[in-house]
Structure formats: structure tokens, C-alpha cells
PDB file of C-alpha atoms in Angstrom:
ATOM      1  CA  THR A  20      -4.114 -36.168 -65.101  1.00  0.00           C
ATOM      2  CA  LYS A  21      -1.950 -35.649 -62.079  1.00  0.00           C
ATOM      3  CA  SER A  22      -2.968 -36.835 -58.639  1.00  0.00           C
ATOM      4  CA  CYS A  23      -3.703 -34.098 -56.131  1.00  0.00           C
ATOM      5  CA  ALA A  24      -3.459 -36.444 -53.168  1.00  0.00           C
ATOM      6  CA  PRO A  25      -1.058 -35.372 -50.455  1.00  0.00           C
ATOM      7  CA  THR A  26       2.103 -37.395 -50.129  1.00  0.00           C
ATOM      8  CA  GLU A  27       2.070 -37.193 -46.361  1.00  0.00           C
ATOM      9  CA  ILE A  28      -0.463 -36.072 -43.789  1.00  0.00           C
ATOM     10  CA  ARG A  29       0.737 -34.872 -40.429  1.00  0.00           C
ATOM     11  CA  GLU A  30      -1.407 -33.832 -37.566  1.00  0.00           C
ATOM     12  CA  ILE A  31      -0.009 -30.804 -35.884  1.00  0.00           C
ATOM     13  CA  THR A  32      -1.246 -30.092 -32.433  1.00  0.00           C
ATOM     14  CA  THR A  33      -0.271 -27.227 -30.268  1.00  0.00           C
ATOM     15  CA  THR A  34      -0.858 -26.769 -26.640  1.00  0.00           C
ATOM     16  CA  ILE A  35      -2.082 -23.341 -25.736  1.00  0.00           C
ATOM     17  CA  LYS A  36      -0.962 -22.404 -22.278  1.00  0.00           C
ATOM     18  CA  GLN A  37      -3.783 -21.292 -20.067  1.00  0.00           C
ATOM     19  CA  ARG A  38      -3.089 -18.415 -17.746  1.00  0.00           C
ATOM     20  CA  PRO A  39      -2.866 -19.781 -14.194  1.00  0.00           C
ATOM     21  CA  LYS A  40      -5.824 -18.851 -12.008  1.00  0.00           C
ATOM     22  CA  LEU A  41      -5.426 -17.017  -8.734  1.00  0.00           C
ATOM     23  CA  TYR A  42      -7.471 -17.894  -5.656  1.00  0.00           C
ATOM     24  CA  LEU A  43      -7.353 -16.588  -2.101  1.00  0.00           C
ATOM     25  CA  ILE A  44      -7.983 -18.601   1.055  1.00  0.00           C
ATOM     26  CA  ILE A  45      -9.235 -16.587   4.017  1.00  0.00           C
ATOM     27  CA  ALA A  46      -8.727 -18.440   7.294  1.00  0.00           C
ATOM     28  CA  ASN A  47      -7.800 -17.317  10.792  1.00  0.00           C
ATOM     29  CA  ILE A  48      -8.079 -13.580  10.027  1.00  0.00           C
ATOM     30  CA  SER A  49      -9.150 -11.627  13.107  1.00  0.00           C
ATOM     31  CA  LYS A  50     -10.205  -8.185  11.952  1.00  0.00           C
ATOM     32  CA  PRO A  51     -13.313  -7.664   9.779  1.00  0.00           C
ATOM     33  CA  SER A  52     -11.666  -4.607   8.202  1.00  0.00           C
ATOM     34  CA  ASN A  53      -8.807  -6.818   6.993  1.00  0.00           C
ATOM     35  CA  ILE A  54     -11.247  -9.361   5.551  1.00  0.00           C
ATOM     36  CA  LYS A  55     -13.013  -6.574   3.631  1.00  0.00           C
ATOM     37  CA  LYS A  56      -9.717  -5.285   2.275  1.00  0.00           C
ATOM     38  CA  LEU A  57      -8.578  -8.815   1.375  1.00  0.00           C
ATOM     39  CA  LEU A  58     -11.769  -9.259  -0.659  1.00  0.00           C
ATOM     40  CA  LEU A  59     -11.285  -5.946  -2.466  1.00  0.00           C
ATOM     41  CA  SER A  60      -7.593  -6.595  -3.136  1.00  0.00           C
ATOM     42  CA  SER A  61      -8.215 -10.110  -4.397  1.00  0.00           C
ATOM     43  CA  PHE A  62     -10.778  -8.834  -6.892  1.00  0.00           C
ATOM     44  CA  ALA A  63      -8.485  -5.998  -7.986  1.00  0.00           C
ATOM     45  CA  PHE A  64      -5.694  -8.461  -8.802  1.00  0.00           C
ATOM     46  CA  GLY A  65      -7.795 -10.838 -10.887  1.00  0.00           C
ATOM     47  CA  CYS A  66      -8.991 -13.334  -8.311  1.00  0.00           C
ATOM     48  CA  ARG A  67     -12.593 -14.324  -9.044  1.00  0.00           C
ATOM     49  CA  THR A  68     -13.044 -16.974  -6.331  1.00  0.00           C
ATOM     50  CA  VAL A  69     -12.196 -16.665  -2.643  1.00  0.00           C
ATOM     51  CA  PHE A  70     -12.331 -19.700  -0.374  1.00  0.00           C
ATOM     52  CA  VAL A  71     -13.219 -19.125   3.264  1.00  0.00           C
ATOM     53  CA  ALA A  72     -12.517 -21.550   6.106  1.00  0.00           C
ATOM     54  CA  GLY A  73     -14.374 -20.789   9.321  1.00  0.00           C
ATOM     55  CA  GLN A  74     -14.610 -17.026   9.850  1.00  0.00           C
ATOM     56  CA  LYS A  75     -18.082 -17.411  11.397  1.00  0.00           C
ATOM     57  CA  LYS A  76     -18.179 -13.869  12.799  1.00  0.00           C
ATOM     58  CA  PHE A  77     -18.074 -12.348   9.312  1.00  0.00           C
ATOM     59  CA  ASP A  78     -21.210 -12.334   7.133  1.00  0.00           C
ATOM     60  CA  PHE A  79     -20.178 -13.280   3.596  1.00  0.00           C
ATOM     61  CA  ASP A  80     -23.685 -13.387   2.113  1.00  0.00           C
ATOM     62  CA  GLY A  81     -24.064  -9.623   1.762  1.00  0.00           C
ATOM     63  CA  ASN A  82     -27.107  -9.163   3.994  1.00  0.00           C
ATOM     64  CA  ASN A  83     -25.388  -6.629   6.215  1.00  0.00           C
ATOM     65  CA  ASN A  84     -22.430  -4.251   6.112  1.00  0.00           C
ATOM     66  CA  ASP A  85     -19.673  -6.875   6.311  1.00  0.00           C
ATOM     67  CA  LEU A  86     -19.081  -7.113   2.545  1.00  0.00           C
ATOM     68  CA  PRO A  87     -17.671  -4.051   0.766  1.00  0.00           C
ATOM     69  CA  GLN A  88     -20.456  -2.182  -1.030  1.00  0.00           C
ATOM     70  CA  SER A  89     -18.317  -1.834  -4.155  1.00  0.00           C
ATOM     71  CA  LEU A  90     -18.294  -5.635  -4.546  1.00  0.00           C
ATOM     72  CA  LEU A  91     -22.055  -5.870  -4.039  1.00  0.00           C
ATOM     73  CA  ASN A  92     -22.691  -3.249  -6.739  1.00  0.00           C
ATOM     74  CA  LEU A  93     -20.934  -5.223  -9.479  1.00  0.00           C
ATOM     75  CA  PRO A  94     -22.992  -6.791 -12.278  1.00  0.00           C
ATOM     76  CA  PRO A  95     -23.852 -10.438 -11.451  1.00  0.00           C
ATOM     77  CA  ASN A  96     -21.404 -11.899 -13.997  1.00  0.00           C
ATOM     78  CA  ASP A  97     -18.523  -9.826 -12.614  1.00  0.00           C
ATOM     79  CA  ARG A  98     -18.984 -10.609  -8.941  1.00  0.00           C
ATOM     80  CA  LEU A  99     -16.454 -12.216  -6.666  1.00  0.00           C
ATOM     81  CA  LYS A 100     -17.454 -15.796  -5.880  1.00  0.00           C
ATOM     82  CA  ILE A 101     -17.090 -16.707  -2.202  1.00  0.00           C
ATOM     83  CA  VAL A 102     -17.040 -20.403  -1.298  1.00  0.00           C
ATOM     84  CA  GLN A 103     -17.339 -21.135   2.429  1.00  0.00           C
ATOM     85  CA  PHE A 104     -16.231 -24.188   4.393  1.00  0.00           C
ATOM     86  CA  GLU A 105     -16.678 -24.992   8.068  1.00  0.00           C
ATOM     87  CA  LYS A 106     -13.180 -26.453   8.403  1.00  0.00           C
ATOM     88  CA  LEU A 107      -9.798 -25.607   6.937  1.00  0.00           C
ATOM     89  CA  SER A 108      -9.213 -29.267   6.026  1.00  0.00           C
ATOM     90  CA  ASP A 109     -12.358 -29.319   3.843  1.00  0.00           C
ATOM     91  CA  CYS A 110     -11.342 -26.057   2.192  1.00  0.00           C
ATOM     92  CA  ILE A 111      -7.824 -27.303   1.430  1.00  0.00           C
ATOM     93  CA  HIS A 112      -9.147 -30.599   0.063  1.00  0.00           C
ATOM     94  CA  HIS A 113     -11.464 -28.706  -2.293  1.00  0.00           C
ATOM     95  CA  VAL A 114      -8.749 -26.305  -3.452  1.00  0.00           C
ATOM     96  CA  LYS A 115      -6.199 -29.048  -4.110  1.00  0.00           C
ATOM     97  CA  HIS A 116      -8.324 -31.968  -5.313  1.00  0.00           C
ATOM     98  CA  VAL A 117     -11.356 -30.328  -6.924  1.00  0.00           C
ATOM     99  CA  MET A 118      -9.838 -27.086  -8.223  1.00  0.00           C
ATOM    100  CA  GLY A 119      -6.397 -28.595  -8.867  1.00  0.00           C
ATOM    101  CA  ALA A 120      -4.587 -25.622  -7.359  1.00  0.00           C
ATOM    102  CA  ARG A 121      -1.483 -25.509  -5.220  1.00  0.00           C
ATOM    103  CA  VAL A 122      -1.563 -23.686  -1.892  1.00  0.00           C
ATOM    104  CA  CYS A 123       1.038 -20.958  -1.495  1.00  0.00           C
ATOM    105  CA  GLY A 124       1.522 -19.782   2.076  1.00  0.00           C
ATOM    106  CA  VAL A 125       2.707 -16.245   2.687  1.00  0.00           C
ATOM    107  CA  GLU A 126       4.765 -16.617   5.820  1.00  0.00           C
ATOM    108  CA  ILE A 127       8.232 -15.924   7.153  1.00  0.00           C
ATOM    109  CA  VAL A 128       9.515 -19.507   7.395  1.00  0.00           C
ATOM    110  CA  GLU A 129      12.912 -21.007   6.647  1.00  0.00           C
ATOM    111  CA  ASP A 130      12.110 -22.423   3.200  1.00  0.00           C
ATOM    112  CA  ALA A 131      10.045 -19.453   1.969  1.00  0.00           C
ATOM    113  CA  GLN A 132      11.228 -17.990  -1.319  1.00  0.00           C
ATOM    114  CA  ASP A 133      11.288 -14.277  -2.000  1.00  0.00           C
ATOM    115  CA  VAL A 134       8.167 -13.255  -3.914  1.00  0.00           C
ATOM    116  CA  GLN A 135      10.156 -10.858  -6.107  1.00  0.00           C
ATOM    117  CA  ASN A 136      11.847 -13.907  -7.691  1.00  0.00           C
ATOM    118  CA  ASP A 137       8.500 -15.243  -8.976  1.00  0.00           C
ATOM    119  CA  PRO A 138       8.628 -18.518  -7.025  1.00  0.00           C
ATOM    120  CA  PHE A 139       5.150 -19.646  -8.049  1.00  0.00           C
ATOM    121  CA  GLU A 140       5.032 -23.304  -8.993  1.00  0.00           C
ATOM    122  CA  ILE A 141       3.629 -25.349 -11.848  1.00  0.00           C
ATOM    123  CA  ASN A 142       2.422 -28.865 -11.014  1.00  0.00           C
ATOM    124  CA  SER A 143       3.266 -31.967 -13.046  1.00  0.00           C
ATOM    125  CA  ASP A 144       0.227 -31.376 -15.297  1.00  0.00           C
ATOM    126  CA  GLY A 145       1.500 -27.925 -16.260  1.00  0.00           C
ATOM    127  CA  ASN A 146      -1.135 -26.261 -14.081  1.00  0.00           C
ATOM    128  CA  GLY A 147      -0.042 -23.141 -12.221  1.00  0.00           C
ATOM    129  CA  ASP A 148      -3.375 -22.403 -10.535  1.00  0.00           C
ATOM    130  CA  THR A 149      -2.558 -21.088  -7.083  1.00  0.00           C
ATOM    131  CA  ALA A 150      -4.467 -20.356  -3.891  1.00  0.00           C
ATOM    132  CA  ILE A 151      -2.692 -17.857  -1.679  1.00  0.00           C
ATOM    133  CA  MET A 152      -3.172 -18.242   2.064  1.00  0.00           C
ATOM    134  CA  MET A 153      -2.199 -15.611   4.595  1.00  0.00           C
ATOM    135  CA  GLY A 154      -1.458 -15.936   8.287  1.00  0.00           C
ATOM    136  CA  ASN A 155      -3.221 -14.268  11.194  1.00  0.00           C
ATOM    137  CA  GLU A 156      -2.484 -10.576  11.750  1.00  0.00           C
ATOM    138  CA  GLY A 157      -0.761 -11.157  15.076  1.00  0.00           C
ATOM    139  CA  SER A 158       0.395 -14.762  15.281  1.00  0.00           C
ATOM    140  CA  GLY A 159       0.911 -15.721  11.639  1.00  0.00           C
ATOM    141  CA  MET A 160      -0.134 -19.130  10.349  1.00  0.00           C
ATOM    142  CA  ASN A 161      -1.190 -21.811  12.775  1.00  0.00           C
ATOM    143  CA  ARG A 162       0.142 -25.378  12.522  1.00  0.00           C
ATOM    144  CA  ARG A 163      -2.760 -26.617  10.369  1.00  0.00           C
ATOM    145  CA  GLN A 164      -2.296 -23.770   7.919  1.00  0.00           C
ATOM    146  CA  LEU A 165       1.454 -24.369   7.695  1.00  0.00           C
ATOM    147  CA  GLU A 166       0.950 -28.084   7.068  1.00  0.00           C
ATOM    148  CA  SER A 167      -1.611 -27.341   4.333  1.00  0.00           C
ATOM    149  CA  CYS A 168       0.748 -25.295   2.166  1.00  0.00           C
ATOM    150  CA  ASP A 169       2.585 -26.761  -0.814  1.00  0.00           C
ATOM    151  CA  TYR A 170       5.212 -24.025  -0.659  1.00  0.00           C
ATOM    152  CA  PHE A 171       5.863 -20.624   0.896  1.00  0.00           C
ATOM    153  CA  VAL A 172       6.755 -17.134  -0.237  1.00  0.00           C
ATOM    154  CA  ARG A 173       7.934 -14.163   1.771  1.00  0.00           C
ATOM    155  CA  ILE A 174       8.216 -10.457   1.120  1.00  0.00           C
ATOM    156  CA  SER A 175      11.652  -8.945   1.631  1.00  0.00           C
ATOM    157  CA  GLN A 176      11.718  -5.911   3.857  1.00  0.00           C
ATOM    158  CA  PHE A 177      14.580  -3.482   3.998  1.00  0.00           C
ATOM    159  CA  GLY A 178      13.855  -1.401   7.084  1.00  0.00           C
ATOM    160  CA  SER A 179      13.884  -2.314  10.743  1.00  0.00           C
ATOM    161  CA  GLY A 180      10.472  -0.912  11.678  1.00  0.00           C
ATOM    162  CA  THR A 181       8.470  -4.133  11.925  1.00  0.00           C
ATOM    163  CA  ALA A 182       8.698  -7.867  11.321  1.00  0.00           C
ATOM    164  CA  SER A 183       5.623  -8.003   9.092  1.00  0.00           C
ATOM    165  CA  LEU A 184       3.246  -6.015   6.925  1.00  0.00           C
ATOM    166  CA  ASN A 185      -0.492  -5.689   7.357  1.00  0.00           C
ATOM    167  CA  VAL A 186      -2.148  -8.878   6.088  1.00  0.00           C
ATOM    168  CA  TYR A 187      -4.028  -7.262   3.212  1.00  0.00           C
ATOM    169  CA  ILE A 188      -0.968  -5.237   2.147  1.00  0.00           C
ATOM    170  CA  ALA A 189       1.140  -8.411   2.086  1.00  0.00           C
ATOM    171  CA  ALA A 190      -1.583 -10.286   0.192  1.00  0.00           C
ATOM    172  CA  SER A 191      -1.802  -7.461  -2.344  1.00  0.00           C
ATOM    173  CA  ILE A 192       1.938  -7.587  -2.999  1.00  0.00           C
ATOM    174  CA  VAL A 193       1.870 -11.359  -3.532  1.00  0.00           C
ATOM    175  CA  MET A 194      -1.235 -11.222  -5.745  1.00  0.00           C
ATOM    176  CA  HIS A 195       0.356  -8.454  -7.821  1.00  0.00           C
ATOM    177  CA  ARG A 196       3.493 -10.573  -8.344  1.00  0.00           C
ATOM    178  CA  PHE A 197       1.361 -13.607  -9.214  1.00  0.00           C
ATOM    179  CA  HIS A 198      -0.549 -11.568 -11.789  1.00  0.00           C
ATOM    180  CA  HIS A 199       2.680 -10.541 -13.538  1.00  0.00           C
ATOM    181  CA  TRP A 200       4.177 -14.029 -13.284  1.00  0.00           C
ATOM    182  CA  SER A 201       1.060 -15.637 -14.801  1.00  0.00           C
ATOM    183  CA  ARG A 202       1.173 -13.253 -17.776  1.00  0.00           C
ATOM    184  CA  GLU A 203       4.816 -14.110 -18.417  1.00  0.00           C
ATOM    185  CA  TYR A 204       4.111 -17.834 -17.977  1.00  0.00           C
ATOM    186  CA  VAL A 205       1.601 -17.751 -20.833  1.00  0.00           C
ATOM    187  CA  LYS A 206       4.096 -15.927 -23.082  1.00  0.00           C
ATOM    188  CA  SER A 207       6.925 -18.417 -22.465  1.00  0.00           C
TER     189      SER A 207
END
């Protein structure tokens, strides 16, 4: 009888790329209407967790009219998770060291890369999880916010009407680009 034993056994392992997760950090946003629209936009573009630093004047627990009704009406498993921190430093520490995400600032600074070029970054572990942080509607990012970012993106504008877009419009553009980039990242 012939032996049916294999001549060589090889273990083949493959690494399945996980789609990078998108987070939003809300800090230093002045207008409640912009916070509401940031929450709606983040959910629309696949973000399931929003981190909030400060923002004490806005009620994030849903007991009044601050949260958009459409988010409150979602089934419990589909809801947007909101994680609040007193201080920006605590929020950033959690995002970077607990969640393992990089912080992408959306700001017009010298080293900002154009968002249309998909500048989102992968860390040394192959993790592309990203928390997007926006600046204040009028003054942009403060020093602490700028220092907290791992890298920056900007949105090219082609007219001369204004120096910046509304904060939730800008966030929506960046989240949309991230969504497409993360799909392509998994395919590559």
C-alpha cells in the first residue's frame, strides 16, 4: 500500500485588511447648529463614535432638543456613540492610546496636504483608524488642537469668495474622502 502522508506541510496565513475606522473629535465648536450638523454628517459618512472635548453648553445626552431627532430615533444598535471628556488632552490620549487612531486636523496650515490626494495615514501597525478634528468656525484650531494632530489636511478652494468653508461642510468633505480612501485601502 502507498502512503498517503503529505510530503510537506506548509501553514499559509493571510492577513485580511480591516477597513480603517473613522472617528470625529468635536472641540472648540461655537454654534450648536454646527454641532448638530457635525453629528448628522459624521453618522452619514460611517462614523459610529464621536469624541467630545469640553462643549459644556451642548447637551449630548438627548434629554432636550440639542441632539438631532433623527439620531435619537435610530434603533439602539445603530446609534451614534458619543464619548465625552472634560479636557482635550484626555480626549486625545484616549483616541491615540486606547483607540489606536491617528488625529487628522482639518486646517489651513503650511504642511497640510490636499484632501483630494487621499493623504490619510497608516501607522506602523498597519492601522489607518483616523479621528478627524475641525477648528473653530471663526478662529480655526487653537494651539492645543494644532499640537494634538498627527497630520493635517486641507480642502482646495478655487474661488476668491472666502478663506474657509462652514465647519460641518468641510468636515463632510473630509469624511467623504476618508470613506472612499478606506474602501480602496482594503482592496489594495
